[in-house]
Coordinates of N, CA, C and O in Angstrom, one line a residue:
M1 N -10.3 -4.9 56.5 CA -10.4 -3.8 55.9 C -9.2 -3.4 55.0 O -9.7 -2.9 53.8
R2 N -8.2 -3.9 55.1 CA -7.4 -4.2 54.3 C -7.3 -4.9 52.9 O -6.9 -4.2 51.8
Y3 N -8.1 -6.1 53.2 CA -8.4 -6.8 52.0 C -9.2 -5.8 51.0 O -9.1 -6.1 50.0
I4 N -10.4 -5.4 51.7 CA -11.2 -4.6 50.9 C -10.5 -3.8 50.2 O -11.0 -3.5 48.9
S5 N -9.9 -3.0 50.7 CA -9.1 -1.6 50.1 C -7.6 -1.9 49.2 O -8.1 -1.3 48.0
L6 N -7.4 -3.5 49.3 CA -6.7 -4.0 47.8 C -7.4 -4.2 46.8 O -6.9 -3.9 45.7
L7 N -8.7 -4.9 47.4 CA -9.5 -5.4 46.2 C -9.8 -4.2 45.5 O -10.1 -4.0 44.3
L8 N -10.0 -3.1 45.8 CA -10.9 -1.9 45.6 C -9.8 -1.1 44.7 O -9.9 -0.8 43.4
T9 N -8.4 -1.2 45.3 CA -7.3 -1.0 44.2 C -6.6 -1.8 43.1 O -7.3 -0.5 42.0
L10 N -6.9 -2.9 43.3 CA -6.6 -3.7 41.9 C -8.3 -3.4 41.1 O -7.6 -3.3 39.5
F11 N -9.2 -3.3 41.6 CA -10.4 -3.1 40.7 C -10.0 -1.7 39.6 O -10.1 -2.1 38.5
L12 N -9.8 -0.9 40.8 CA -9.7 0.7 39.6 C -8.5 0.5 39.2 O -8.5 1.1 38.2
L13 N -7.1 -0.3 39.1 CA -6.4 0.0 38.1 C -6.5 -0.8 37.0 O -6.4 -0.8 36.1
S14 N -7.7 -2.3 36.9 CA -8.2 -2.7 36.0 C -8.8 -2.2 35.0 O -8.7 -2.2 33.9
C15 N -9.5 -1.2 35.6 CA -10.3 -0.3 35.0 C -9.7 0.7 34.0 O -10.0 1.0 33.1
S16 N -8.7 1.3 34.6 CA -7.6 2.5 34.1 C -7.0 1.9 33.1 O -6.8 2.4 31.9
S17 N -6.5 0.4 33.3 CA -5.7 -0.1 32.5 C -6.7 -0.3 30.8 O -6.0 -0.4 29.8
D18 N -7.9 -1.0 31.1 CA -8.9 -0.9 30.0 C -9.0 0.1 29.3 O -9.2 0.1 28.1
N19 N -9.2 1.3 29.6 CA -9.6 2.6 29.2 C -8.4 3.0 28.0 O -8.3 4.1 27.5
S20 N -6.9 2.5 28.3 CA -5.9 3.2 27.8 C -5.5 1.9 26.5 O -4.1 1.3 26.8
K21 N -6.5 1.6 26.0 CA -5.7 0.6 24.8 C -5.1 1.5 23.9 O -5.0 2.3 23.3
W22 N -3.9 0.7 23.3 CA -2.5 1.5 22.7 C -3.1 1.7 21.4 O -2.5 2.8 20.9
Y23 N -4.3 1.3 20.8 CA -4.6 1.6 19.3 C -5.3 2.7 19.4 O -5.4 3.4 18.4
Q24 N -6.2 2.8 20.2 CA -7.0 4.2 20.4 C -6.7 5.7 20.5 O -5.4 5.8 21.1
G25 N -7.2 6.2 20.0 CA -6.8 7.8 19.7 C -6.6 8.1 18.2 O -7.2 7.5 17.2
H26 N -6.0 9.4 17.9 CA -5.6 9.9 16.7 C -4.5 9.9 16.3 O -3.2 9.6 17.3
W27 N -4.2 9.5 14.9 CA -3.0 8.8 14.5 C -2.6 9.7 13.2 O -3.5 10.4 12.6
Q28 N -1.3 9.9 12.6 CA -1.2 10.8 11.8 C 0.1 9.7 11.0 O 1.1 9.6 11.6
V29 N -0.2 9.9 9.3 CA 0.9 9.3 8.8 C 2.1 9.9 8.7 O 2.4 11.2 8.4
T30 N 3.4 9.5 8.7 CA 4.6 10.2 9.2 C 6.2 9.8 8.1 O 6.8 10.5 7.8
D31 N 5.6 8.6 7.9 CA 6.8 8.1 7.2 C 6.5 6.8 6.5 O 5.3 6.6 6.7
A32 N 7.3 6.4 5.5 CA 7.3 5.1 4.9 C 8.1 4.1 5.0 O 9.3 4.8 4.8
K33 N 8.0 2.8 5.1 CA 9.0 2.2 5.1 C 8.9 0.8 4.0 O 7.8 0.6 3.9
F34 N 10.0 0.3 3.3 CA 9.7 -0.4 2.2 C 10.6 -1.7 2.1 O 11.9 -1.5 1.7
P35 N 10.3 -2.9 3.2 CA 11.1 -3.4 3.4 C 11.4 -4.7 2.4 O 12.1 -5.6 2.0
G36 N 10.1 -4.7 1.6 CA 10.0 -5.7 0.4 C 9.5 -4.9 -0.9 O 9.4 -3.9 -1.1
I37 N 8.9 -5.6 -1.3 CA 8.2 -5.3 -3.1 C 7.3 -4.7 -2.5 O 6.5 -5.0 -1.7
S38 N 7.1 -3.6 -3.3 CA 5.7 -2.5 -3.0 C 5.4 -1.9 -4.3 O 5.9 -2.1 -5.6
A39 N 3.8 -1.6 -4.5 CA 3.2 -1.3 -5.6 C 3.8 0.2 -6.0 O 2.9 0.9 -6.7
M40 N 4.3 0.8 -4.8 CA 4.1 2.5 -5.2 C 5.7 2.8 -4.8 O 6.4 1.8 -3.8
G41 N 5.8 3.7 -5.0 CA 7.5 4.4 -4.3 C 7.5 5.1 -3.6 O 6.5 5.9 -3.3
M42 N 8.4 5.9 -3.0 CA 8.2 7.3 -2.3 C 7.7 8.3 -2.4 O 6.7 9.0 -1.4
D43 N 7.8 8.6 -3.7 CA 7.2 9.6 -4.2 C 5.5 9.3 -4.2 O 4.9 10.3 -3.5
D44 N 4.9 8.3 -4.4 CA 3.5 8.1 -4.1 C 3.2 8.4 -2.9 O 2.6 8.4 -2.2
A45 N 4.0 7.5 -1.9 CA 3.9 7.2 -0.5 C 4.0 8.4 0.4 O 3.1 9.2 1.4
K46 N 4.8 9.8 -0.3 CA 5.0 10.9 0.0 C 3.6 11.6 0.1 O 3.3 12.5 1.0
A47 N 2.5 11.3 -0.7 CA 1.3 11.9 -0.9 C 0.5 11.5 0.6 O -0.7 12.3 0.7
W48 N 0.7 10.6 1.1 CA -0.1 10.2 2.4 C 0.5 10.4 3.5 O -0.5 10.6 4.8
F49 N 1.5 11.5 3.3 CA 2.1 12.2 4.6 C 1.2 13.3 5.1 O 1.0 13.6 4.3
G50 N 0.5 13.4 6.6 CA -0.4 13.9 7.0 C -1.5 13.5 7.0 O -2.5 14.2 7.9
T51 N -1.8 12.2 6.2 CA -2.9 11.8 6.5 C -3.6 11.2 7.9 O -2.7 10.7 8.7
K52 N -4.7 11.3 8.5 CA -5.0 11.4 9.8 C -6.1 9.9 9.8 O -6.7 9.8 8.7
A53 N -5.7 9.3 10.8 CA -6.6 7.7 11.2 C -7.2 8.3 12.7 O -6.5 9.2 13.5
S54 N -8.1 7.6 13.1 CA -8.8 7.7 14.2 C -9.3 6.3 14.8 O -9.9 5.9 13.9
Y55 N -9.2 5.8 15.7 CA -9.1 4.5 16.6 C -10.3 4.8 17.8 O -9.7 5.3 18.7
T56 N -11.6 4.6 17.7 CA -12.3 4.7 19.1 C -13.2 3.2 18.7 O -13.5 2.5 18.0
D57 N -14.0 2.8 19.9 CA -14.8 1.8 20.3 C -15.7 1.9 19.3 O -16.3 0.4 18.8
T58 N -16.1 2.9 18.6 CA -17.4 2.9 18.0 C -17.2 3.0 16.8 O -18.1 3.1 15.3
K59 N -15.8 3.6 15.8 CA -15.9 4.4 14.7 C -14.2 4.0 14.4 O -13.2 4.2 15.4
V60 N -13.8 3.7 13.2 CA -12.7 3.8 12.9 C -12.4 4.5 11.6 O -13.3 4.3 10.5
S61 N -11.8 5.4 11.3 CA -11.4 6.0 9.9 C -9.9 6.0 9.8 O -9.2 6.3 10.3
F62 N -10.0 6.3 8.6 CA -8.4 6.9 7.7 C -8.4 7.1 6.5 O -9.4 6.9 5.6
A63 N -8.3 8.3 6.5 CA -8.5 9.7 5.4 C -10.0 9.8 5.4 O -10.7 9.8 6.4
D64 N -10.5 9.1 4.0 CA -12.2 9.3 3.7 C -12.5 7.9 4.0 O -13.8 8.0 3.7
E65 N -11.9 6.8 4.3 CA -12.5 5.4 4.9 C -13.0 5.5 6.0 O -12.3 5.7 7.1
V66 N -14.1 5.0 6.2 CA -14.8 5.0 7.5 C -15.4 3.6 7.9 O -16.1 3.1 6.7
C67 N -15.2 3.0 9.2 CA -15.7 1.9 9.7 C -16.7 2.0 10.9 O -15.9 2.3 12.0
D68 N -17.9 1.7 10.7 CA -18.6 1.9 11.5 C -18.9 0.9 12.5 O -19.0 -0.3 12.1
K69 N -18.9 0.5 13.8 CA -19.2 -0.5 14.5 C -18.0 -1.3 14.4 O -18.1 -2.8 14.0
P70 N -16.8 -1.1 14.6 CA -15.7 -1.6 14.4 C -15.7 -3.2 15.5 O -16.3 -2.9 16.3
Q71 N -14.8 -3.9 15.0 CA -15.1 -5.1 15.7 C -13.4 -5.6 15.8 O -12.8 -5.3 14.3
F72 N -12.5 -5.3 16.8 CA -11.2 -5.6 17.3 C -10.7 -6.8 17.3 O -11.5 -7.4 18.1
T73 N -9.8 -7.0 16.6 CA -9.0 -8.6 17.0 C -7.7 -8.2 17.2 O -6.9 -7.7 16.4
L74 N -7.0 -8.7 18.7 CA -5.7 -8.2 18.8 C -5.0 -9.7 18.3 O -5.6 -10.5 19.2
T75 N -4.0 -9.6 17.8 CA -3.0 -10.9 18.1 C -1.6 -10.6 18.1 O -1.3 -9.5 17.9
T76 N -0.9 -11.5 19.0 CA 0.8 -11.3 19.4 C 1.5 -12.3 18.6 O 1.1 -13.5 18.3
L77 N 2.3 -11.9 17.6 CA 3.3 -12.4 16.8 C 4.5 -12.1 17.3 O 5.0 -11.0 17.7
V78 N 5.3 -13.3 17.2 CA 6.8 -13.2 17.7 C 7.6 -12.7 16.1 O 6.7 -13.0 15.2
E79 N 8.6 -12.5 16.5 CA 9.3 -11.6 15.1 C 9.4 -13.2 13.4 O 9.0 -12.6 12.5
A80 N 9.6 -14.6 13.9 CA 9.5 -15.5 12.7 C 7.9 -15.3 11.8 O 7.7 -15.5 11.1
E81 N 6.7 -15.2 13.1 CA 5.7 -15.5 12.6 C 5.4 -13.9 11.7 O 4.8 -14.2 10.9
F82 N 5.8 -13.0 12.4 CA 5.3 -11.7 11.8 C 6.0 -11.8 10.1 O 5.9 -11.3 9.6
Y83 N 7.5 -12.0 10.0 CA 8.0 -12.0 8.7 C 7.2 -12.8 7.9 O 7.3 -12.4 6.7
S84 N 6.8 -14.1 8.2 CA 5.9 -15.0 7.5 C 4.8 -14.5 6.9 O 4.5 -14.6 5.6
L85 N 4.3 -13.5 7.7 CA 2.9 -12.9 7.1 C 3.2 -11.8 6.6 O 2.8 -11.3 5.5
Y86 N 4.3 -10.7 6.9 CA 4.7 -9.5 6.1 C 5.5 -9.2 5.4 O 6.1 -8.6 4.8
R87 N 6.3 -10.3 5.6 CA 8.2 -9.9 5.0 C 8.8 -9.1 5.4 O 9.8 -8.3 4.3
A88 N 8.6 -8.5 6.7 CA 9.8 -7.5 7.2 C 10.2 -8.0 8.5 O 9.2 -8.7 9.1
R89 N 11.0 -7.2 8.7 CA 11.8 -8.0 10.0 C 11.5 -6.5 11.2 O 11.3 -5.6 10.9
F90 N 11.4 -7.0 12.3 CA 11.4 -6.1 13.5 C 12.1 -4.5 13.5 O 11.5 -3.6 13.5
Q91 N 13.6 -5.0 13.2 CA 14.2 -4.0 13.0 C 14.0 -3.0 11.8 O 14.2 -2.0 12.4
Q92 N 13.5 -3.3 10.8 CA 13.4 -2.4 9.5 C 12.2 -1.7 10.1 O 11.9 -0.4 9.4
L93 N 11.2 -2.4 11.4 CA 10.5 -1.0 11.7 C 10.8 -0.5 12.7 O 9.4 0.0 13.5
G94 N 11.1 -0.9 13.5 CA 11.8 -0.2 15.0 C 10.8 -0.8 16.1 O 10.8 -0.3 16.9
I95 N 10.4 -2.0 15.8 CA 10.1 -2.7 17.0 C 10.6 -3.8 17.7 O 12.2 -4.4 17.1
T96 N 10.9 -3.1 18.9 CA 11.8 -3.7 19.8 C 11.0 -5.0 20.8 O 9.8 -4.7 20.9
G97 N 11.8 -5.9 21.2 CA 10.9 -7.1 22.1 C 10.9 -8.3 21.4 O 11.5 -8.0 20.0
E98 N 10.6 -8.9 21.5 CA 10.3 -10.4 21.2 C 8.8 -10.9 20.4 O 8.8 -11.5 19.7
S99 N 7.7 -10.1 20.5 CA 6.8 -9.9 20.1 C 6.1 -8.7 19.5 O 6.6 -7.5 20.5
T100 N 5.0 -8.3 19.1 CA 4.6 -7.2 18.7 C 2.8 -7.9 18.6 O 2.6 -8.7 18.4
E101 N 2.3 -6.7 18.7 CA 0.7 -6.7 18.5 C -0.1 -6.3 17.4 O 0.8 -5.3 16.7
I102 N -0.7 -6.6 16.9 CA -1.1 -6.6 15.5 C -3.2 -6.6 15.7 O -3.5 -7.3 16.2
L103 N -3.2 -5.0 15.2 CA -4.6 -5.2 15.6 C -5.4 -5.3 14.4 O -5.2 -4.6 13.2
T104 N -6.3 -5.9 14.0 CA -7.6 -5.8 12.7 C -8.7 -5.5 13.1 O -9.6 -6.0 14.1
V105 N -9.0 -4.5 12.0 CA -10.2 -4.1 12.5 C -11.5 -5.0 11.3 O -11.1 -4.8 10.3
G106 N -12.6 -5.3 12.0 CA -13.4 -5.9 11.3 C -14.8 -5.2 11.2 O -15.0 -4.3 12.0
C107 N -15.5 -4.9 10.3 CA -16.9 -4.4 10.2 C -18.2 -5.0 9.8 O -17.9 -6.3 9.3
P108 N -18.9 -4.8 10.0 CA -20.3 -5.4 9.7 C -20.2 -6.3 8.1 O -20.6 -6.8 7.5
S109 N -19.5 -5.1 7.4 CA -19.2 -5.5 6.0 C -17.9 -5.1 5.8 O -17.1 -5.1 6.6
D110 N -17.6 -6.2 4.6 CA -16.2 -6.1 4.7 C -15.5 -4.9 4.8 O -16.0 -4.0 4.0
W111 N -14.6 -4.6 5.1 CA -13.5 -3.5 5.2 C -12.2 -3.8 4.7 O -11.3 -3.6 5.3
V112 N -11.7 -3.2 3.5 CA -10.9 -3.5 3.0 C -10.0 -1.9 2.8 O -10.5 -1.4 1.7
A113 N -9.3 -1.4 4.1 CA -8.8 -0.3 3.6 C -7.7 0.2 4.5 O -7.0 -0.9 5.0
P114 N -7.0 1.1 4.2 CA -5.8 1.6 4.7 C -6.3 1.6 6.1 O -7.3 2.0 6.3
G115 N -5.6 1.2 7.4 CA -5.9 1.5 8.6 C -6.5 0.0 9.1 O -6.8 0.2 10.3
A116 N -7.0 -0.8 8.3 CA -7.6 -2.2 8.9 C -6.5 -3.0 9.4 O -7.2 -3.9 10.3
I117 N -5.3 -3.2 9.1 CA -4.4 -3.3 9.7 C -3.7 -2.3 10.7 O -2.9 -1.4 10.1
L118 N -3.3 -2.4 11.9 CA -2.6 -1.4 12.6 C -1.4 -2.5 13.6 O -1.9 -3.5 14.1
I119 N -0.1 -2.1 13.0 CA 0.9 -3.0 13.9 C 1.3 -1.8 14.6 O 2.3 -0.9 14.4
K120 N 1.7 -2.7 16.1 CA 2.0 -2.0 17.1 C 3.6 -1.9 16.7 O 4.7 -2.8 17.1
A121 N 4.5 -0.6 17.1 CA 6.0 -0.5 16.9 C 6.4 -0.4 18.5 O 7.2 -0.8 19.0
E122 N 5.6 1.0 18.8 CA 5.9 1.6 20.4 C 4.6 1.9 20.9 O 3.2 1.9 19.9
N123 N 4.4 2.5 22.1 CA 3.3 3.2 22.4 C 2.5 4.1 21.6 O 1.4 4.0 21.5
N124 N 3.5 4.9 21.0 CA 3.0 6.0 20.5 C 3.4 6.0 19.1 O 3.4 6.9 18.0
T125 N 3.6 4.4 18.3 CA 4.2 4.5 17.0 C 3.5 3.3 16.3 O 3.5 1.9 17.3
A126 N 3.1 3.2 15.2 CA 2.6 2.1 14.8 C 2.5 2.0 13.1 O 3.2 3.0 12.5
Y127 N 2.3 1.1 12.3 CA 2.3 1.1 11.0 C 0.9 0.4 10.5 O 0.3 -0.5 11.0
T128 N 0.7 1.1 9.3 CA -0.5 0.3 8.6 C 0.0 -0.1 7.3 O 0.8 0.6 6.8
L129 N -0.4 -1.0 6.9 CA 0.0 -1.8 5.7 C -0.7 -1.6 4.4 O -1.8 -1.7 4.3
W130 N -0.1 -1.0 3.3 CA -1.5 -0.9 2.2 C 0.0 -0.9 1.0 O 0.7 -0.2 0.9
D131 N -0.4 -1.6 0.0 CA 0.3 -2.0 -1.3 C 2.1 -2.1 -1.1 O 2.7 -1.9 -2.2
G132 N 2.0 -2.9 -0.1 CA 3.4 -3.6 0.0 C 4.4 -2.1 1.0 O 5.6 -2.6 1.5
V133 N 3.7 -1.4 1.2 CA 4.4 0.2 2.2 C 3.8 0.0 3.6 O 2.5 -0.1 3.7
F134 N 4.8 -0.1 4.3 CA 4.5 -0.3 5.7 C 4.4 1.6 6.3 O 5.5 2.2 6.3
F135 N 3.1 2.2 6.2 CA 2.5 3.5 6.6 C 3.3 3.8 7.9 O 2.5 3.3 8.7
K136 N 3.8 4.7 8.8 CA 4.2 4.9 9.8 C 3.4 5.8 10.4 O 3.0 6.7 9.8
L137 N 2.7 5.6 11.6 CA 2.0 6.5 12.2 C 2.0 6.8 13.6 O 2.7 6.1 14.3
D138 N 2.0 7.9 14.1 CA 2.3 8.3 15.4 C 1.1 9.1 15.9 O 0.4 9.9 15.1
K139 N 1.0 8.7 16.8 CA 0.1 9.1 17.6 C 0.1 10.8 18.0 O 0.8 11.3 18.3
V140 N -1.1 11.4 17.9 CA -1.4 12.8 17.9 C -1.9 13.6 19.1 O -3.1 12.5 19.4

């Protein structure tokens, strides 16, 4: 009987953790970081502040851009790999730990839009990259 209770508990815990994917939910742009060369300055970036994004199993949206039937790919990168791809250090983005997760959103058609890449900084903080600017998103 204990064995069955233990298995049932483990099953319930695994189900509940699956429903709480860090990227799912509603986000809002609150800041911008410029660790390298970018195509816009802070004045242009500030126009993005307050922009909302949403990530669910069936739809991803960022401002007016929408991806129906998204396909998610999660990649874990250590800082050296991250720097090689994005030319930014973890410290510049407030990423703690030895690695971070990168969410890439794919759609049935090519979806090149802000929000197609989401970089985990903390449980309720992430970044999306556009024109060399790392836009900070806070979960709301």
